[in-house]
Amino acid sequence: MAGKTDAAKGKGKGVAFAKWAKIDSAQQKMFLAVCGTSILLGITIVSIVYFAKVITFNGTLISEKDKIIKDYTSIQNSLKNISEEVNDLSNNENLEAVARTRAADCAKYLDQFTNSSDEEESNDTEEAIVDEIELARVCSALRVIPDAIPSKENVEATLASLNQLLLWSDGTIKIDGISGNDADEVGFKDDAGNVVTTSLKPIGASLSLDDTSNKVRSALDTIENSIRNYDIASASISFSGDSTTSETIEFHATFRAYYSDTINIEKKSKKVCADQTSEKCTGRKAKKK
């Protein structure tokens, strides 16, 4: 009896160990399943956050690209309009009427544009375009532009032009003096009263004449009719003589002529960052906490 009891107890212990082993195996599988699920959930959350940032960043890029495309379209339309206006000016009869004499080598330019047709192949190389622009500048009616508004400040040339105008009016007019002086900056006010600046810069000139009224008036008329603006900033007139002699005028005035600043192409760039607060985007180092 004692032997059977011991055998039964041993068999019971074996069954218990087997149950514990099964329970431990199930717990391990459950633990592994929970760990695997947690890892997958973590990867999924990280992936969702990552792809959300990528989608947001790509959306920002697309938006900025749309703005750039609109800017390019606007620039192309502006260039087209400017090109058409320049072509109109280059053949403007009114400008040609007051332009200086063409150079001898302009015959090729004039023949090219007189006999050109749309069927002819155009030479669009950079060198050919530069040569064409240079020929248009000195051979077409556009050659008036440098005389009307020079591209740089040149006081000596301004005074020489003013003196030439006086000689054209009457070569015998008595000139007491021509000199340069300071001139105020050019600006005007819009309808709202705001001061608007322009690319025009002033060149001051002083002029003194002492001659008959007819000669002085002729000189002022010639200056007024010049292709280049000589605006009177201030003037004083004094008379001498009587009814029995030729009346003499002492005329003193300050003029303002103009030149235009060179206009350069403005380049713009924009950096798009996924994180607007990052060091690469702001250029500032992040503060350490």
Short mmCIF file of C-alpha atoms in Angstrom, two decimals:
data_model
loop_
_atom_site.label_atom_id
_atom_site.label_comp_id
_atom_site.label_asym_id
_atom_site.label_seq_id
_atom_site.Cartn_x
_atom_site.Cartn_y
_atom_site.Cartn_z
CA MET A 1 0.00 0.00 0.00
CA ALA A 2 2.82 2.29 0.90
CA GLY A 3 4.42 1.68 -2.50
CA LYS A 4 1.24 2.55 -4.36
CA THR A 5 0.81 5.71 -2.36
CA ASP A 6 4.33 6.89 -3.14
CA ALA A 7 3.81 6.12 -6.82
CA ALA A 8 0.58 8.06 -6.84
CA LYS A 9 2.24 11.00 -5.17
CA GLY A 10 5.07 10.91 -7.71
CA LYS A 11 2.60 10.78 -10.55
CA GLY A 12 0.69 13.75 -9.07
CA LYS A 13 3.84 15.78 -8.81
CA GLY A 14 4.70 14.98 -12.44
CA VAL A 15 1.29 16.21 -13.59
CA ALA A 16 1.70 19.39 -11.54
CA PHE A 17 5.10 20.07 -13.05
CA ALA A 18 3.65 19.53 -16.50
CA LYS A 19 0.85 22.02 -15.79
CA TRP A 20 3.33 24.58 -14.47
CA ALA A 21 5.48 24.08 -17.55
CA LYS A 22 2.45 24.66 -19.80
CA ILE A 23 1.50 27.77 -17.82
CA ASP A 24 5.05 29.13 -18.03
CA SER A 25 5.10 28.46 -21.80
CA ALA A 26 1.76 30.25 -22.24
CA GLN A 27 2.99 33.21 -20.19
CA GLN A 28 6.16 33.40 -22.24
CA LYS A 29 4.15 33.33 -25.48
CA MET A 30 1.82 35.96 -24.09
CA PHE A 31 4.76 38.10 -23.00
CA LEU A 32 6.40 37.76 -26.40
CA ALA A 33 3.11 38.59 -28.12
CA VAL A 34 2.65 41.69 -25.96
CA CYS A 35 6.25 42.79 -26.61
CA GLY A 36 5.85 42.24 -30.34
CA THR A 37 2.58 44.16 -30.38
CA SER A 38 4.14 47.03 -28.41
CA ILE A 39 7.08 47.19 -30.80
CA LEU A 40 4.76 47.19 -33.82
CA LEU A 41 2.59 49.87 -32.19
CA GLY A 42 5.68 52.00 -31.48
CA ILE A 43 6.95 51.59 -35.04
CA THR A 44 3.50 52.46 -36.37
CA ILE A 45 3.25 55.62 -34.23
CA VAL A 46 6.78 56.73 -35.19
CA SER A 47 6.02 56.03 -38.87
CA ILE A 48 2.76 57.98 -38.69
CA VAL A 49 4.53 60.97 -37.11
CA TYR A 50 7.38 60.76 -39.64
CA PHE A 51 5.11 60.51 -42.67
CA ALA A 52 2.90 63.29 -41.30
CA LYS A 53 5.95 65.55 -41.11
CA VAL A 54 7.05 64.49 -44.60
CA ILE A 55 3.57 65.20 -46.01
CA THR A 56 3.45 68.58 -44.26
CA PHE A 57 6.94 69.51 -45.51
CA ASN A 58 6.13 68.42 -49.08
CA GLY A 59 2.91 70.43 -48.90
CA THR A 60 4.95 73.50 -47.88
CA LEU A 61 7.40 72.86 -50.74
CA ILE A 62 4.56 72.57 -53.26
CA SER A 63 3.06 75.82 -51.96
CA GLU A 64 6.40 77.64 -52.28
CA LYS A 65 6.96 76.18 -55.74
CA ASP A 66 3.54 77.50 -56.79
CA LYS A 67 4.57 80.97 -55.59
CA ILE A 68 7.85 80.71 -57.53
CA ILE A 69 5.98 79.64 -60.67
CA LYS A 70 3.68 82.66 -60.34
CA ASP A 71 6.71 84.94 -59.87
CA TYR A 72 8.41 83.46 -62.95
CA THR A 73 5.22 83.92 -64.97
CA SER A 74 4.95 87.53 -63.83
CA ILE A 75 8.62 88.18 -64.69
CA GLN A 76 8.22 86.62 -68.14
CA ASN A 77 5.14 88.75 -68.84
CA SER A 78 6.99 91.87 -67.66
CA LEU A 79 9.99 91.07 -69.87
CA LYS A 80 7.67 90.55 -72.82
CA ASN A 81 5.98 93.90 -72.22
CA ILE A 82 9.34 95.65 -71.79
CA SER A 83 10.63 94.07 -75.00
CA GLU A 84 7.59 95.28 -76.93
CA GLU A 85 7.93 98.79 -75.50
CA VAL A 86 11.65 98.92 -76.32
CA ASN A 87 10.92 97.80 -79.89
CA ASP A 88 8.34 100.56 -80.22
CA LEU A 89 10.79 103.14 -78.89
CA SER A 90 13.58 101.93 -81.17
CA ASN A 91 11.43 102.88 -84.18
CA ASN A 92 9.77 105.94 -82.68
CA GLU A 93 9.74 108.76 -85.23
CA ASN A 94 9.59 111.49 -82.59
CA LEU A 95 12.73 110.19 -80.90
CA GLU A 96 14.44 109.77 -84.25
CA ALA A 97 13.68 113.40 -85.11
CA VAL A 98 15.79 114.65 -82.19
CA ALA A 99 18.43 111.91 -82.24
CA ARG A 100 22.04 112.57 -83.12
CA THR A 101 23.45 111.48 -86.47
CA ARG A 102 23.91 107.75 -86.95
CA ALA A 103 27.35 106.26 -87.27
CA ALA A 104 28.50 104.84 -90.60
CA ASP A 105 28.41 101.23 -89.35
CA CYS A 106 24.68 101.48 -88.63
CA ALA A 107 23.80 100.69 -92.26
CA LYS A 108 24.04 96.95 -91.57
CA TYR A 109 21.74 97.29 -88.56
CA LEU A 110 19.13 99.29 -90.48
CA ASP A 111 19.25 96.91 -93.44
CA GLN A 112 18.86 93.93 -91.11
CA PHE A 113 15.68 95.24 -89.53
CA THR A 114 14.25 96.67 -92.76
CA ASN A 115 14.54 93.41 -94.69
CA SER A 116 14.06 90.95 -91.82
CA SER A 117 11.16 88.48 -91.90
CA ASP A 118 9.66 85.98 -89.50
CA GLU A 119 10.76 83.10 -91.75
CA GLU A 120 14.43 83.89 -91.23
CA GLU A 121 16.18 81.94 -88.51
CA SER A 122 17.22 84.12 -85.62
CA ASN A 123 20.61 83.80 -84.01
CA ASP A 124 19.93 83.44 -80.30
CA THR A 125 23.50 82.96 -79.12
CA GLU A 126 24.55 85.14 -76.21
CA GLU A 127 27.22 86.91 -78.27
CA ALA A 128 24.76 87.69 -81.08
CA ILE A 129 22.19 89.04 -78.62
CA VAL A 130 24.78 91.33 -77.00
CA ASP A 131 25.87 92.61 -80.41
CA GLU A 132 22.25 93.25 -81.39
CA ILE A 133 21.57 95.17 -78.18
CA GLU A 134 24.68 97.31 -78.70
CA LEU A 135 23.69 98.09 -82.29
CA ALA A 136 20.16 99.02 -81.18
CA ARG A 137 21.60 101.30 -78.50
CA VAL A 138 23.73 103.33 -80.92
CA CYS A 139 21.84 102.94 -84.22
CA SER A 140 18.12 103.00 -83.42
CA ALA A 141 16.07 105.85 -82.00
CA LEU A 142 17.11 104.55 -78.56
CA ARG A 143 20.36 106.49 -78.93
CA VAL A 144 18.38 109.50 -77.68
CA ILE A 145 18.02 107.92 -74.22
CA PRO A 146 21.64 108.44 -73.05
CA ASP A 147 21.36 112.10 -74.07
CA ALA A 148 18.08 112.54 -72.20
CA ILE A 149 18.95 110.57 -69.03
CA PRO A 150 22.61 109.55 -68.62
CA SER A 151 23.37 106.41 -66.62
CA LYS A 152 25.97 108.04 -64.36
CA GLU A 153 26.80 111.36 -62.76
CA ASN A 154 29.01 113.52 -64.96
CA VAL A 155 29.00 117.18 -63.97
CA GLU A 156 31.49 118.21 -66.64
CA ALA A 157 29.41 116.66 -69.45
CA THR A 158 26.25 118.28 -68.04
CA LEU A 159 27.85 121.72 -68.05
CA ALA A 160 29.28 121.14 -71.54
CA SER A 161 25.81 120.21 -72.83
CA LEU A 162 24.32 123.34 -71.24
CA ASN A 163 27.03 125.46 -72.84
CA GLN A 164 26.36 123.83 -76.23
CA LEU A 165 22.67 124.71 -75.95
CA LEU A 166 23.60 128.35 -75.34
CA LEU A 167 25.84 128.35 -78.42
CA TRP A 168 23.04 126.87 -80.52
CA SER A 169 20.65 129.59 -79.35
CA ASP A 170 23.02 132.43 -80.23
CA GLY A 171 26.74 132.03 -80.56
CA THR A 172 27.33 135.63 -79.49
CA ILE A 173 25.42 135.55 -76.19
CA LYS A 174 27.50 136.78 -73.26
CA ILE A 175 27.97 134.06 -70.66
CA ASP A 176 29.23 135.31 -67.32
CA GLY A 177 29.68 131.86 -65.89
CA ILE A 178 28.60 128.19 -65.82
CA SER A 179 29.43 126.00 -62.82
CA GLY A 180 28.21 122.96 -60.95
CA ASN A 181 26.51 123.05 -57.57
CA ASP A 182 24.74 120.82 -55.11
CA ALA A 183 21.15 119.78 -55.82
CA ASP A 184 18.42 118.36 -53.60
CA GLU A 185 17.38 114.74 -53.94
CA VAL A 186 14.54 114.04 -56.36
CA GLY A 187 11.20 112.95 -54.90
CA PHE A 188 7.50 113.58 -55.05
CA LYS A 189 4.36 112.88 -53.04
CA ASP A 190 1.62 110.51 -54.11
CA ASP A 191 -2.11 111.07 -53.64
CA ALA A 192 -1.87 109.84 -50.04
CA GLY A 193 0.86 112.37 -49.24
CA ASN A 194 3.61 109.76 -48.95
CA VAL A 195 7.06 110.69 -50.25
CA VAL A 196 8.01 108.50 -53.22
CA THR A 197 11.65 108.23 -54.21
CA THR A 198 12.77 107.50 -57.77
CA SER A 199 15.88 106.18 -59.48
CA LEU A 200 16.56 109.69 -60.81
CA LYS A 201 19.45 111.58 -59.21
CA PRO A 202 20.03 115.33 -59.55
CA ILE A 203 23.00 117.23 -60.99
CA GLY A 204 23.11 120.91 -60.08
CA ALA A 205 24.28 123.66 -62.44
CA SER A 206 24.51 127.45 -62.10
CA LEU A 207 24.27 129.82 -65.05
CA SER A 208 24.81 133.58 -65.36
CA LEU A 209 23.96 135.53 -68.54
CA ASP A 210 24.36 139.24 -69.28
CA ASP A 211 22.91 140.25 -72.62
CA THR A 212 19.87 141.63 -74.39
CA SER A 213 16.40 140.37 -73.52
CA ASN A 214 15.98 138.75 -76.93
CA LYS A 215 19.17 136.72 -76.62
CA VAL A 216 18.41 135.65 -73.05
CA ARG A 217 14.89 134.62 -74.01
CA SER A 218 16.25 132.67 -77.01
CA ALA A 219 18.73 130.90 -74.73
CA LEU A 220 16.00 129.91 -72.25
CA ASP A 221 13.77 128.67 -75.08
CA THR A 222 16.59 126.51 -76.42
CA ILE A 223 17.26 125.03 -72.96
CA GLU A 224 13.55 124.38 -72.49
CA ASN A 225 13.29 122.56 -75.83
CA SER A 226 16.32 120.35 -75.13
CA ILE A 227 15.81 116.58 -75.09
CA ARG A 228 17.46 116.63 -71.68
CA ASN A 229 15.63 118.25 -68.79
CA TYR A 230 17.21 121.33 -67.25
CA ASP A 231 14.68 122.40 -64.63
CA ILE A 232 15.11 125.83 -63.07
CA ALA A 233 15.34 125.54 -59.29
CA SER A 234 15.75 129.28 -58.67
CA ALA A 235 16.32 132.38 -60.78
CA SER A 236 16.83 136.12 -60.48
CA ILE A 237 16.58 138.80 -63.18
CA SER A 238 17.73 142.40 -63.11
CA PHE A 239 17.27 144.96 -65.88
CA SER A 240 19.46 147.83 -67.01
CA GLY A 241 19.22 150.42 -69.77
CA ASP A 242 16.47 152.79 -70.84
CA SER A 243 14.06 153.24 -73.71
CA THR A 244 16.71 154.82 -75.93
CA THR A 245 19.19 151.95 -75.64
CA SER A 246 18.99 148.22 -75.99
CA GLU A 247 17.72 146.74 -72.73
CA THR A 248 20.21 144.46 -70.99
CA ILE A 249 19.27 141.58 -68.66
CA GLU A 250 21.41 140.06 -65.96
CA PHE A 251 20.07 136.55 -65.54
CA HIS A 252 21.24 134.22 -62.73
CA ALA A 253 19.72 130.75 -62.28
CA THR A 254 20.37 127.34 -60.78
CA PHE A 255 19.28 124.33 -62.82
CA ARG A 256 18.67 120.72 -61.95
CA ALA A 257 19.56 118.08 -64.53
CA TYR A 258 19.16 114.35 -63.96
CA TYR A 259 20.82 111.00 -64.36
CA SER A 260 19.49 107.54 -63.59
CA ASP A 261 20.99 104.94 -61.31
CA THR A 262 21.94 101.65 -62.91
CA ILE A 263 19.22 99.06 -62.34
CA ASN A 264 20.52 95.61 -61.44
CA ILE A 265 18.75 92.28 -61.41
CA GLU A 266 17.63 91.39 -57.91
CA LYS A 267 18.17 87.77 -56.90
CA LYS A 268 15.96 86.22 -54.24
CA SER A 269 16.30 82.94 -52.38
CA LYS A 270 14.20 81.27 -49.72
CA LYS A 271 15.04 78.38 -47.42
CA VAL A 272 12.21 76.03 -46.52
CA CYS A 273 12.69 74.03 -43.32
CA ALA A 274 10.67 71.21 -41.86
CA ASP A 275 11.30 72.76 -38.44
CA GLN A 276 11.12 76.55 -38.56
CA THR A 277 12.92 76.77 -35.21
CA SER A 278 15.91 74.68 -36.27
CA GLU A 279 19.40 76.14 -36.24
CA LYS A 280 19.79 75.65 -40.00
CA CYS A 281 16.62 77.60 -40.68
CA THR A 282 17.03 80.45 -38.22
CA GLY A 283 20.82 80.64 -38.28
CA ARG A 284 20.79 80.89 -34.50
CA LYS A 285 22.01 78.24 -32.11
CA ALA A 286 19.40 76.73 -29.91
CA LYS A 287 19.64 77.66 -26.23
CA LYS A 288 20.68 74.90 -23.90
CA LYS A 289 18.17 74.15 -21.19
#
